[in-house]
XYZ file of N, CA and C in Angstrom:
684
model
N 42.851 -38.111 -44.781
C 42.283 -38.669 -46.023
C 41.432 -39.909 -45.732
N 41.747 -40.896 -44.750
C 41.218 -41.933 -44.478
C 39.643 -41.318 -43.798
N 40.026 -40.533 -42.639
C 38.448 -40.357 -42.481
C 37.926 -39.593 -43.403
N 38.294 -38.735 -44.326
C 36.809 -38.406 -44.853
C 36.583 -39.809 -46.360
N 36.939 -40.647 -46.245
C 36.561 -41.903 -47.274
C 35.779 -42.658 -46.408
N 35.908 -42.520 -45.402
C 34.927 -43.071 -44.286
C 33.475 -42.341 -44.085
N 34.065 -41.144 -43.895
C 32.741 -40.194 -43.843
C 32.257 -40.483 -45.015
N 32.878 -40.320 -46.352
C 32.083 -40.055 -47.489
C 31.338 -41.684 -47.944
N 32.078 -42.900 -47.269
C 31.041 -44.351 -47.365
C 30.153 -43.873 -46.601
N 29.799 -43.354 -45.276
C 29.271 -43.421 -44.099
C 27.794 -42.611 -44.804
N 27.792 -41.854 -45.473
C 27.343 -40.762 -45.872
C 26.202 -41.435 -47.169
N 26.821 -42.078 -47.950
C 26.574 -42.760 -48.993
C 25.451 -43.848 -48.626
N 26.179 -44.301 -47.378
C 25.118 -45.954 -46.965
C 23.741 -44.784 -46.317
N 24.069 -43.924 -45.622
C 23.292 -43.449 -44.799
C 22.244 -42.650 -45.939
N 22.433 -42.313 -46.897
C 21.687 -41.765 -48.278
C 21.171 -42.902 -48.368
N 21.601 -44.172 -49.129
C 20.620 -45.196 -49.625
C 19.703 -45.801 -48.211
N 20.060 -45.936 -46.882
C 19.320 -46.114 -45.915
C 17.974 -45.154 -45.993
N 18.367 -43.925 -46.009
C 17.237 -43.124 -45.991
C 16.045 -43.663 -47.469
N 16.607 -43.251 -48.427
C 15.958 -43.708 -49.959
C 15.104 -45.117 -49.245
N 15.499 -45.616 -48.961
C 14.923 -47.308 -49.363
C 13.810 -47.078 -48.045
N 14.135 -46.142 -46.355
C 12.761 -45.947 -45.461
C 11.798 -45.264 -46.852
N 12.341 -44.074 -47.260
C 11.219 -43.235 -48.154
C 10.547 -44.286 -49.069
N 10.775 -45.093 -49.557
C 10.024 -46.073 -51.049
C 9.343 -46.839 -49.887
N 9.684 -47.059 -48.815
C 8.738 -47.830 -48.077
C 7.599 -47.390 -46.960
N 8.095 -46.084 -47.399
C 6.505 -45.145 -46.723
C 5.124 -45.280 -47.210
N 4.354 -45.930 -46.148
C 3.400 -46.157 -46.327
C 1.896 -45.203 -45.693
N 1.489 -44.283 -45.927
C 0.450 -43.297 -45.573
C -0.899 -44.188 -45.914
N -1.256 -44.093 -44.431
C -2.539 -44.419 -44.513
C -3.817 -43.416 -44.137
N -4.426 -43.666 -45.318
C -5.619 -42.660 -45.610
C -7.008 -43.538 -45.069
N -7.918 -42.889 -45.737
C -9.736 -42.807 -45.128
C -10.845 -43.225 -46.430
N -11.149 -44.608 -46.745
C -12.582 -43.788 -47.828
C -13.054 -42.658 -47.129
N -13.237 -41.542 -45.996
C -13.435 -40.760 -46.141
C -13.257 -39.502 -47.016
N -12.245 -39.696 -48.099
C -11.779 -39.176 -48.824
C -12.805 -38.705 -50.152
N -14.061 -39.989 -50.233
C -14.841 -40.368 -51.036
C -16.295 -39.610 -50.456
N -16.964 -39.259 -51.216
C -18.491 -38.637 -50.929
C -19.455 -39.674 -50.814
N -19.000 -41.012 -51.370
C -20.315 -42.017 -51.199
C -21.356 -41.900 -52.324
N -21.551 -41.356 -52.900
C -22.297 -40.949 -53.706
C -22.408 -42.017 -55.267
N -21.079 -42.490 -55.508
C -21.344 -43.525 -56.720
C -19.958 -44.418 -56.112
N -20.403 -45.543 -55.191
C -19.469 -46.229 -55.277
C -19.703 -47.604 -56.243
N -18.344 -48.627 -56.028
C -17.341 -48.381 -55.581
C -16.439 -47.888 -56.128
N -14.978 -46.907 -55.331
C -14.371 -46.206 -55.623
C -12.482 -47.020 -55.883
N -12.407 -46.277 -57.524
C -11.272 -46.773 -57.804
C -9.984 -45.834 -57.579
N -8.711 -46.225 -57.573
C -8.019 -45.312 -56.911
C -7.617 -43.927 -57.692
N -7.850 -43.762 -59.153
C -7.905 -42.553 -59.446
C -9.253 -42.036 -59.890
N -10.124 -42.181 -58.992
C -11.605 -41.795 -58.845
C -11.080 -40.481 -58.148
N -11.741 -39.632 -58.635
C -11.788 -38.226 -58.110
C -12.041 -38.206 -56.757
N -11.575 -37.828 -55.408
C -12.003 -37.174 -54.362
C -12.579 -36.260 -53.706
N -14.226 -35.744 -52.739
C -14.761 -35.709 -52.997
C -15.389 -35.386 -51.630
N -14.060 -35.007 -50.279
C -14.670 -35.215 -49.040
C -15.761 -34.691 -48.285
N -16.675 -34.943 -47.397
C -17.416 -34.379 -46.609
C -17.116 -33.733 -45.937
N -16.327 -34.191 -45.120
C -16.307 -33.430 -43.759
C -14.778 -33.083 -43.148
N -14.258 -32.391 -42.584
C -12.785 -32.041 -41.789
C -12.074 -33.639 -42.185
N -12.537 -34.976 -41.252
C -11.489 -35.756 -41.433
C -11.263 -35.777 -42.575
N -12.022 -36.091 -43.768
C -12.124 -36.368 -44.837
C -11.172 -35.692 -45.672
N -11.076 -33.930 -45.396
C -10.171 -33.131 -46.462
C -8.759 -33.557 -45.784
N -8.407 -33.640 -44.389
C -7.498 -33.750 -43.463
C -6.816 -35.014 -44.061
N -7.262 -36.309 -44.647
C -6.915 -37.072 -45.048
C -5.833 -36.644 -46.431
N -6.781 -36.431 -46.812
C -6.576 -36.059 -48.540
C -5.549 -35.485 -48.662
N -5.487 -33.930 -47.765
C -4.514 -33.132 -47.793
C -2.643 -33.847 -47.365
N -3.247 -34.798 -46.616
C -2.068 -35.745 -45.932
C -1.575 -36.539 -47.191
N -2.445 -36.928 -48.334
C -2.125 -37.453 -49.139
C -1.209 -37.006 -50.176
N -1.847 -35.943 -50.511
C -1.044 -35.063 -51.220
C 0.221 -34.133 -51.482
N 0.212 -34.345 -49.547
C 1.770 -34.360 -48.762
C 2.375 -34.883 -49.313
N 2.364 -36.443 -48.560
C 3.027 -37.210 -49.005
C 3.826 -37.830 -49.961
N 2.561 -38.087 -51.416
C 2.854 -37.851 -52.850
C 3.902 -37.181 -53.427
N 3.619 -35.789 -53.001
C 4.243 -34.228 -53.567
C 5.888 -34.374 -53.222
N 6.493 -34.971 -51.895
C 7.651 -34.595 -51.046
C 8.072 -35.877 -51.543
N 7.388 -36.915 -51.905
C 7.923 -38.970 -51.661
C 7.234 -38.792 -53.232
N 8.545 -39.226 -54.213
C 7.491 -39.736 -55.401
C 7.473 -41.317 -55.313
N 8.285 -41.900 -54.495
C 8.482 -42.951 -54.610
C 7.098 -43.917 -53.305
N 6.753 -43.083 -52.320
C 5.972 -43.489 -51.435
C 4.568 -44.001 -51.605
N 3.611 -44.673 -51.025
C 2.560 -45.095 -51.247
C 1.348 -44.905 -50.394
N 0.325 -44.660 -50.466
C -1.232 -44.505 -49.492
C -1.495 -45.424 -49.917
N -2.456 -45.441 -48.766
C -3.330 -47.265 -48.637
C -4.200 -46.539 -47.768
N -5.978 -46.137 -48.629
C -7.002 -45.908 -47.856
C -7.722 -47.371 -47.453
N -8.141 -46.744 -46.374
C -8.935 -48.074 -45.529
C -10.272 -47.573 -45.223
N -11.032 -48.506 -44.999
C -12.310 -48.308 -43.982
C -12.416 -48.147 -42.267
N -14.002 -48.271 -42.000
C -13.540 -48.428 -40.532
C -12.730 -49.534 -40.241
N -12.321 -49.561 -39.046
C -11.551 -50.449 -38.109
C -11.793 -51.371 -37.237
N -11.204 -52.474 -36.841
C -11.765 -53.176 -35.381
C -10.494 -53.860 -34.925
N -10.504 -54.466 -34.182
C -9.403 -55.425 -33.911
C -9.458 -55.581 -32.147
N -7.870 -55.760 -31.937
C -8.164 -55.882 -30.363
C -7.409 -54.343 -29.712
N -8.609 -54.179 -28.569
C -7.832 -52.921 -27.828
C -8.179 -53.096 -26.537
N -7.363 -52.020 -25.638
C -7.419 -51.537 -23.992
C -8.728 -51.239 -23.698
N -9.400 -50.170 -24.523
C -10.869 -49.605 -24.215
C -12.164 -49.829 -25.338
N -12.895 -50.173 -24.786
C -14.080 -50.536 -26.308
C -14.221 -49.334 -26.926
N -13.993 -47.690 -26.284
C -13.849 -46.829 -27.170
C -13.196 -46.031 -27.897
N -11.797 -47.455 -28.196
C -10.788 -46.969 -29.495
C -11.169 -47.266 -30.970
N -12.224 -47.576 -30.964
C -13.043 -48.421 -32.435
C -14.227 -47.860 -32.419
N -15.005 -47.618 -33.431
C -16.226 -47.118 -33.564
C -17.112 -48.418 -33.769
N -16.516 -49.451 -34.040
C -16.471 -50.882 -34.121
C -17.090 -51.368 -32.782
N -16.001 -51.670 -31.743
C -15.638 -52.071 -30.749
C -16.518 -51.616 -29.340
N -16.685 -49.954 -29.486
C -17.356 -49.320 -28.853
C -19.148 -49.496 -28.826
N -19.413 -50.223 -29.774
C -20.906 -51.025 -29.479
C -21.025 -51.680 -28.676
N -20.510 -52.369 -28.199
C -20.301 -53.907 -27.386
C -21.189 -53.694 -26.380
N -21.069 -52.572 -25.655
C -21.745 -52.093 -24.096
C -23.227 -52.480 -24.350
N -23.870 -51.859 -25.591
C -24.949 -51.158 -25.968
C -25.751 -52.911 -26.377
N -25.056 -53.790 -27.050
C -25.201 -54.593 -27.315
C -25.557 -55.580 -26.211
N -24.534 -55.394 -24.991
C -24.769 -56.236 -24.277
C -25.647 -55.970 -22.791
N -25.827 -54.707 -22.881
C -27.128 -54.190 -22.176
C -28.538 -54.416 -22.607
N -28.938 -55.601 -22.773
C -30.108 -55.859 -23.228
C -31.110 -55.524 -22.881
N -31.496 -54.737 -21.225
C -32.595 -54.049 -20.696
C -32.718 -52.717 -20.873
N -32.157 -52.531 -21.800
C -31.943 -50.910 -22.237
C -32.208 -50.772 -23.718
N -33.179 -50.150 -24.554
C -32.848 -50.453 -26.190
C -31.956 -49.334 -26.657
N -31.685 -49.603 -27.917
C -30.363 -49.012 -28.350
C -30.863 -48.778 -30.096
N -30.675 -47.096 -29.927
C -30.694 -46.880 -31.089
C -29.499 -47.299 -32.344
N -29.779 -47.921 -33.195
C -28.393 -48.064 -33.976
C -28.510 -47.543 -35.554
N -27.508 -46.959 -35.848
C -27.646 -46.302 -37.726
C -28.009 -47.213 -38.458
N -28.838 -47.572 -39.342
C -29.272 -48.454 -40.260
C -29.155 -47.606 -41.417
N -28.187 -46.862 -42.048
C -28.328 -45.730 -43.042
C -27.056 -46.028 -44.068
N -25.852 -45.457 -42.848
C -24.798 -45.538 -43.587
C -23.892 -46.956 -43.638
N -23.665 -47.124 -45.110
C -22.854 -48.481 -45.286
C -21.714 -48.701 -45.210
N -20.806 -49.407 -44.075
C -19.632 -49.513 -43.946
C -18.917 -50.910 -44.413
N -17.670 -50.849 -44.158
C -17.085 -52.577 -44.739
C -15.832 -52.529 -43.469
N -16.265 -53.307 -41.988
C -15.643 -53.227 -40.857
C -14.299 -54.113 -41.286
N -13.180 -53.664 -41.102
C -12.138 -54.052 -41.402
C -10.864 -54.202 -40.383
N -10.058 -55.736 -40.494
C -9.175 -56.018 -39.070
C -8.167 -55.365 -38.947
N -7.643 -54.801 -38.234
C -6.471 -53.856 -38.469
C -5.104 -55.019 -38.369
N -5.200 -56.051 -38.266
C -4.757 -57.201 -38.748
C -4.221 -57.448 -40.151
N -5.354 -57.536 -40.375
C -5.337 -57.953 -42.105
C -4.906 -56.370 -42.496
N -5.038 -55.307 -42.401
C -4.206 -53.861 -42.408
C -2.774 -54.106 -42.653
N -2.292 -54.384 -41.362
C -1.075 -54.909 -41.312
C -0.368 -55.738 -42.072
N -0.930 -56.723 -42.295
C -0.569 -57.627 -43.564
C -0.647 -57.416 -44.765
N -1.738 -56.648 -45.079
C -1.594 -55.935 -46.242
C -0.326 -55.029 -46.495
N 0.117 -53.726 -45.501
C 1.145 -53.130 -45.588
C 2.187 -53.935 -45.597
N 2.586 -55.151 -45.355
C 3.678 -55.785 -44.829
C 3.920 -56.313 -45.918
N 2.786 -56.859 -47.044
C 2.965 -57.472 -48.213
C 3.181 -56.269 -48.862
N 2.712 -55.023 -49.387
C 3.141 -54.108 -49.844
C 4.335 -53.746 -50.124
N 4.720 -53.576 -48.455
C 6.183 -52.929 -48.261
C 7.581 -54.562 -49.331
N 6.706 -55.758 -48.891
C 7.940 -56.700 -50.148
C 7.717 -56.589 -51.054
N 6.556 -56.457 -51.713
C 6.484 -56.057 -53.106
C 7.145 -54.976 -53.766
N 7.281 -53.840 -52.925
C 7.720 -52.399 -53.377
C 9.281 -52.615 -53.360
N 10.568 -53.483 -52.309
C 11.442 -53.624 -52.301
C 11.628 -54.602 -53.635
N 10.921 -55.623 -54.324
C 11.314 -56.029 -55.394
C 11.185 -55.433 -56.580
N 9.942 -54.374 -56.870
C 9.347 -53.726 -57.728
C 9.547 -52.236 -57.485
N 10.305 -51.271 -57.081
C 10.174 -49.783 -57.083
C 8.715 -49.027 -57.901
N 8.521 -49.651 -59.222
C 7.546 -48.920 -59.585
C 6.276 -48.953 -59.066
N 5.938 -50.734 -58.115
C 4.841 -50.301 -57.449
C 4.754 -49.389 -56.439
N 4.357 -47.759 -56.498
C 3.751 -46.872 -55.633
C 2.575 -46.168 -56.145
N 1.899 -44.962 -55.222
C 1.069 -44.092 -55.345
C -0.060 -44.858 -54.556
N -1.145 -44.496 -54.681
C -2.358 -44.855 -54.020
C -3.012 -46.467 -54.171
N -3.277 -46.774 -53.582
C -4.093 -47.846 -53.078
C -5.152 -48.448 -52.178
N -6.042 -49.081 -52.643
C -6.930 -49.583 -51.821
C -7.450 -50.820 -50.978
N -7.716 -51.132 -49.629
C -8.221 -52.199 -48.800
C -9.052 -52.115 -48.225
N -9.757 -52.822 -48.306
C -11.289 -53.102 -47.498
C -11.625 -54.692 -47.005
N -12.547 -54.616 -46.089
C -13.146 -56.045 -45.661
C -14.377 -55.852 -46.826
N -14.819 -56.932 -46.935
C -15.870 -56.991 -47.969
C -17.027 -57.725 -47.718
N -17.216 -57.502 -46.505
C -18.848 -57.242 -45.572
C -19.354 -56.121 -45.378
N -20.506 -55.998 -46.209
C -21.004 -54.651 -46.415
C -21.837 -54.394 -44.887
N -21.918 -53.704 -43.780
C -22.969 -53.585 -43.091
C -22.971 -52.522 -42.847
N -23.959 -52.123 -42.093
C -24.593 -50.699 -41.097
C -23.968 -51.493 -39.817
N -24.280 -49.876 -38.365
C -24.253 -50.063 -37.597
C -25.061 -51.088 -37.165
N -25.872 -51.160 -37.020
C -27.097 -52.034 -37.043
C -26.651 -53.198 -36.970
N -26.543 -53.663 -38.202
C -26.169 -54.807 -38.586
C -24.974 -55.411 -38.316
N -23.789 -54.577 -37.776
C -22.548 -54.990 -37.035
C -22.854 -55.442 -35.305
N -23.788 -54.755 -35.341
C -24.362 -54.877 -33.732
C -25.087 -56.025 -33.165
N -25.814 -56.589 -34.705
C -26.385 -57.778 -34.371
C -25.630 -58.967 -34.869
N -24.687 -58.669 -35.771
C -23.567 -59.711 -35.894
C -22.531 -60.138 -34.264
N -22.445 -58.968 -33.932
C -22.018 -59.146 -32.500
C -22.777 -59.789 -31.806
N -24.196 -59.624 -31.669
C -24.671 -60.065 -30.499
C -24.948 -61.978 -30.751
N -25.223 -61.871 -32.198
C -25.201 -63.499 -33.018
C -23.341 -63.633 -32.044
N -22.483 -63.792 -32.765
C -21.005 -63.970 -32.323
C -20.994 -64.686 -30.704
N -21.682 -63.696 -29.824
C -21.426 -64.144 -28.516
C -22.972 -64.574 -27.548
N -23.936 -65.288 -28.975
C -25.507 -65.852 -28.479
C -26.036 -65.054 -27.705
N -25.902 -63.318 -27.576
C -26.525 -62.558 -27.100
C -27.821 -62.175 -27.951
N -28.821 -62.018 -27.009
C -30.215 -61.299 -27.694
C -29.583 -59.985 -28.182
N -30.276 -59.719 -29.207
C -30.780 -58.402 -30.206
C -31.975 -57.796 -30.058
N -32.632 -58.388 -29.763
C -34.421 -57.673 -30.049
C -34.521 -56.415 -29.359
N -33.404 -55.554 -28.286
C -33.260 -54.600 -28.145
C -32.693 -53.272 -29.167
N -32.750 -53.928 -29.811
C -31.364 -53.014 -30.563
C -32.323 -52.524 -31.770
N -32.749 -50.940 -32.465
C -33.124 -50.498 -33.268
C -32.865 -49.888 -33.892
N -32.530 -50.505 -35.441
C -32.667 -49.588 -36.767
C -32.979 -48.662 -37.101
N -31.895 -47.399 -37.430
C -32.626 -46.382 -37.565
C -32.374 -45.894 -39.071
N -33.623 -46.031 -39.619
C -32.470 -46.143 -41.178
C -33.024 -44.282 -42.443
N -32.718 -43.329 -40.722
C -32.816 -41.915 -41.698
C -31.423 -41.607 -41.576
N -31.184 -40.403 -42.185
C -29.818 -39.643 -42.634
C -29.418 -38.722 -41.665
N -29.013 -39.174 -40.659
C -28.181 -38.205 -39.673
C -28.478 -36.955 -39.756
N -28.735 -36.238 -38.815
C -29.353 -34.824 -39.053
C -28.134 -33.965 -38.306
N -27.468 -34.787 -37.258
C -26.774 -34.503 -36.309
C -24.653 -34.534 -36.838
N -24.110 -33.759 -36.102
C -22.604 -34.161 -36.108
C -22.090 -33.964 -37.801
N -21.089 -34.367 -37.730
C -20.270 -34.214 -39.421
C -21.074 -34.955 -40.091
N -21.128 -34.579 -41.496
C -21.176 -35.003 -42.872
C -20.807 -35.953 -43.018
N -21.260 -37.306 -43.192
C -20.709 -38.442 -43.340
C -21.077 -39.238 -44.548
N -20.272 -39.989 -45.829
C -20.101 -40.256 -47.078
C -21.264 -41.664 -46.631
N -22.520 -41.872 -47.426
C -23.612 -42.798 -47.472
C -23.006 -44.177 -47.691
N -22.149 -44.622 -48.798
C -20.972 -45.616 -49.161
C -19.843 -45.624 -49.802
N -19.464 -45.168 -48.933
C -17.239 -45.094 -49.567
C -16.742 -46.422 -49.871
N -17.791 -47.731 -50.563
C -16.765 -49.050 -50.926
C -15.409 -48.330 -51.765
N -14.554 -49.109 -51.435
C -13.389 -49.166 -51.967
C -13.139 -50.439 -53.290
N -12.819 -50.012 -54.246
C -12.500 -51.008 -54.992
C -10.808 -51.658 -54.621
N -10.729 -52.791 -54.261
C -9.310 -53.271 -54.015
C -8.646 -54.199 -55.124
N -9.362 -54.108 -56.360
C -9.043 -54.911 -57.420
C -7.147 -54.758 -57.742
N -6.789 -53.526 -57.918
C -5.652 -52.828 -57.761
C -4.285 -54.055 -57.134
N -4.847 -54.202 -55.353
C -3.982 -54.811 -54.758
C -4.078 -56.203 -54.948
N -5.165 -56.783 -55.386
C -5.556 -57.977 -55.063
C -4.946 -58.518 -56.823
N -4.838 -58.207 -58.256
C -4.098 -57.958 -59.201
C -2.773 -58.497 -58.551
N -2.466 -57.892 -57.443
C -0.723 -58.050 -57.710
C -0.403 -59.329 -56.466
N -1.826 -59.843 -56.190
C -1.338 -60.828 -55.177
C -1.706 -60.456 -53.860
N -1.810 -59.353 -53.414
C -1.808 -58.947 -52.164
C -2.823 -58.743 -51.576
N -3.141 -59.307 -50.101
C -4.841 -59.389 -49.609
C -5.025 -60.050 -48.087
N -5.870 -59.462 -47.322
C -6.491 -60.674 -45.778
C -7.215 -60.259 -46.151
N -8.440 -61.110 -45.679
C -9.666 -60.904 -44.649
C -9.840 -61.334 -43.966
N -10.125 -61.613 -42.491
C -10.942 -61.948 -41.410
C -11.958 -61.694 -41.442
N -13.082 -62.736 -41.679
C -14.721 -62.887 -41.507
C -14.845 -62.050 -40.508
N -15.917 -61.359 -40.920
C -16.313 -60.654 -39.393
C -16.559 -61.022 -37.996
N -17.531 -62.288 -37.845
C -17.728 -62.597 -36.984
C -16.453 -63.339 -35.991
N -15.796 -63.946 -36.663
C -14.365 -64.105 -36.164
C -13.467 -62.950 -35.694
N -13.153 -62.056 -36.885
C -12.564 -61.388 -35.488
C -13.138 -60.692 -34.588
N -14.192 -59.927 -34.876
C -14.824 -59.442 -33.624
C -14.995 -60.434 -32.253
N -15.082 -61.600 -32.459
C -15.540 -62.606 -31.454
C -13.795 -62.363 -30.899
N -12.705 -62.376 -31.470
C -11.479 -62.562 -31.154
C -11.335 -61.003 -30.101
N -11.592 -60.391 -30.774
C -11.612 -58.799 -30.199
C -12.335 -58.488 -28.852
N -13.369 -58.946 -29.243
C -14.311 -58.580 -27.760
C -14.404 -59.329 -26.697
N -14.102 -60.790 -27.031
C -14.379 -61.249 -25.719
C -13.924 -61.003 -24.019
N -12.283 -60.250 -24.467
C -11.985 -59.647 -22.643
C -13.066 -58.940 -21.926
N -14.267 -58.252 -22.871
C -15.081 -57.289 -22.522
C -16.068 -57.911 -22.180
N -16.731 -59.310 -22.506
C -17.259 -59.997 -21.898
C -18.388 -59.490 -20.652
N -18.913 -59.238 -20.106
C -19.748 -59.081 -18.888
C -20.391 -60.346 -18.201
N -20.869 -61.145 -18.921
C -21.517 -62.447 -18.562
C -20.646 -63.354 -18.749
N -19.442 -64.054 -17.456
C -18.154 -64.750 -17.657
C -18.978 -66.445 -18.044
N -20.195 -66.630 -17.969
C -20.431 -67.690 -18.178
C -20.860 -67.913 -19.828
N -20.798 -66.501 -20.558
C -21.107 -67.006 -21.988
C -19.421 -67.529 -22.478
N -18.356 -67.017 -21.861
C -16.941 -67.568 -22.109
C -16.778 -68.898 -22.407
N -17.613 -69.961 -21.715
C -17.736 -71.012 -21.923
C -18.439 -71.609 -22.729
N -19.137 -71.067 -22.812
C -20.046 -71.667 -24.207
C -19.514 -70.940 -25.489
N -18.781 -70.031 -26.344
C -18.790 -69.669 -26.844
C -17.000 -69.781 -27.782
N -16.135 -70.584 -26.301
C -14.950 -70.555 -27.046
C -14.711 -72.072 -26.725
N -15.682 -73.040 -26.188
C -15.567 -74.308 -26.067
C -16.633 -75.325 -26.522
């Protein structure tokens, strides 16, 4: 009799353990979700994807939702932050191109992105996840973004400003991809939603990227001028 009152506490804690991971599931999605077409996009704005990632997202969403009523998505934009290889970021992975100045470099001047720290990501989810332990009813979808609108282009020469590298290599190309997936013209995100309940980072761009890239550095003598 004693063990199964044990089993049956054991059982009980291990139910509300589970419940309280599920309310704190957090799925993170894509404005790819969004066509670009009339932003910015609020979170029960119809969806609308282009391309594979885009439905791949969605469909993840709807997972989630369907199985967790209690769980939450949080679409994001692109990404940056700090990594091992400059080509874990679509962000990050300029740097080369940027800092090869005897070489010019075509760059997208088309599509509009809002480069975002996976930092301030984090903090966002982290504030989320306390809010949701005091509040249960805050769930379902949500939105975060950095709120620097640029092109490739224009992230490229923010970089090269960041670490007093020349630009005058680097060219704008400002037609519509003819090439590769379908990609949404401007997926802004409206974050009014999170920012309502208190919750929010940003990191200026040029800051964190400057924080991000510098191991990648090539010219060890701009190190000195640039963080002293």
């Amino acid at each position: 009799m004693q063990l199964a009152v044990v089993s049956e506490e054991q059982d009980q804690n291990l139910n509300r353990l589970i419940c309280w991971i599920l309310m704190q599931f957090i799925y993170i999605s894509s404005d790819y979700v969004f066509d670009g077409t009339n932003p910015p996009y609020r979170e029960e704005d119809i969806p609308a994807p282009l391309n594979l990632y885009g439905k791949t997202k969605l469909d993840g969403e709807k997972a989630v939702l369907e199985n967790n009523l209690g769980a939450a998505v949080l679409r994001i934009p692109i990404l940056y932050g700090e990594v091992e290889k400059l080509e874990e970021s679509a962000v990050t992975v300029m740097f080369d191109k940027v800092q090869f100045s005897n070489k010019s470099a075509n760059m997208d001047h088309w599509q509009q992105r809002f480069p975002t720290h996976v930092k301030d990501v984090a903090t966002v989810c982290r504030q989320l996840a306390e809010k949701r332990m005091l509040d249960p009813s805050i769930k379902g979808t949500f939105h975060w973004s950095g709120n620097e609108q640029m092109t490739k282009y224009e992230m490229a020469c923010a970089i090269a400003d960041a670490f007093n590298l020349p630009s005058s290599h680097l060219r704008p190309i400002t037609d519509s991809p003819v090439l590769g997936a379908q990609r949404p013209r401007n997926a802004q995100l409206d974050c009014s939603k999170l920012e309502t309940l208190g919750i929010g980072q940003r990191t200026p761009f040029r800051i964190g990227i400057k924080e991000s890239l510098w191991p990648f550095l090539i010219d060890k003598r701009w190190r000195q001028t640039v963080f002293h």
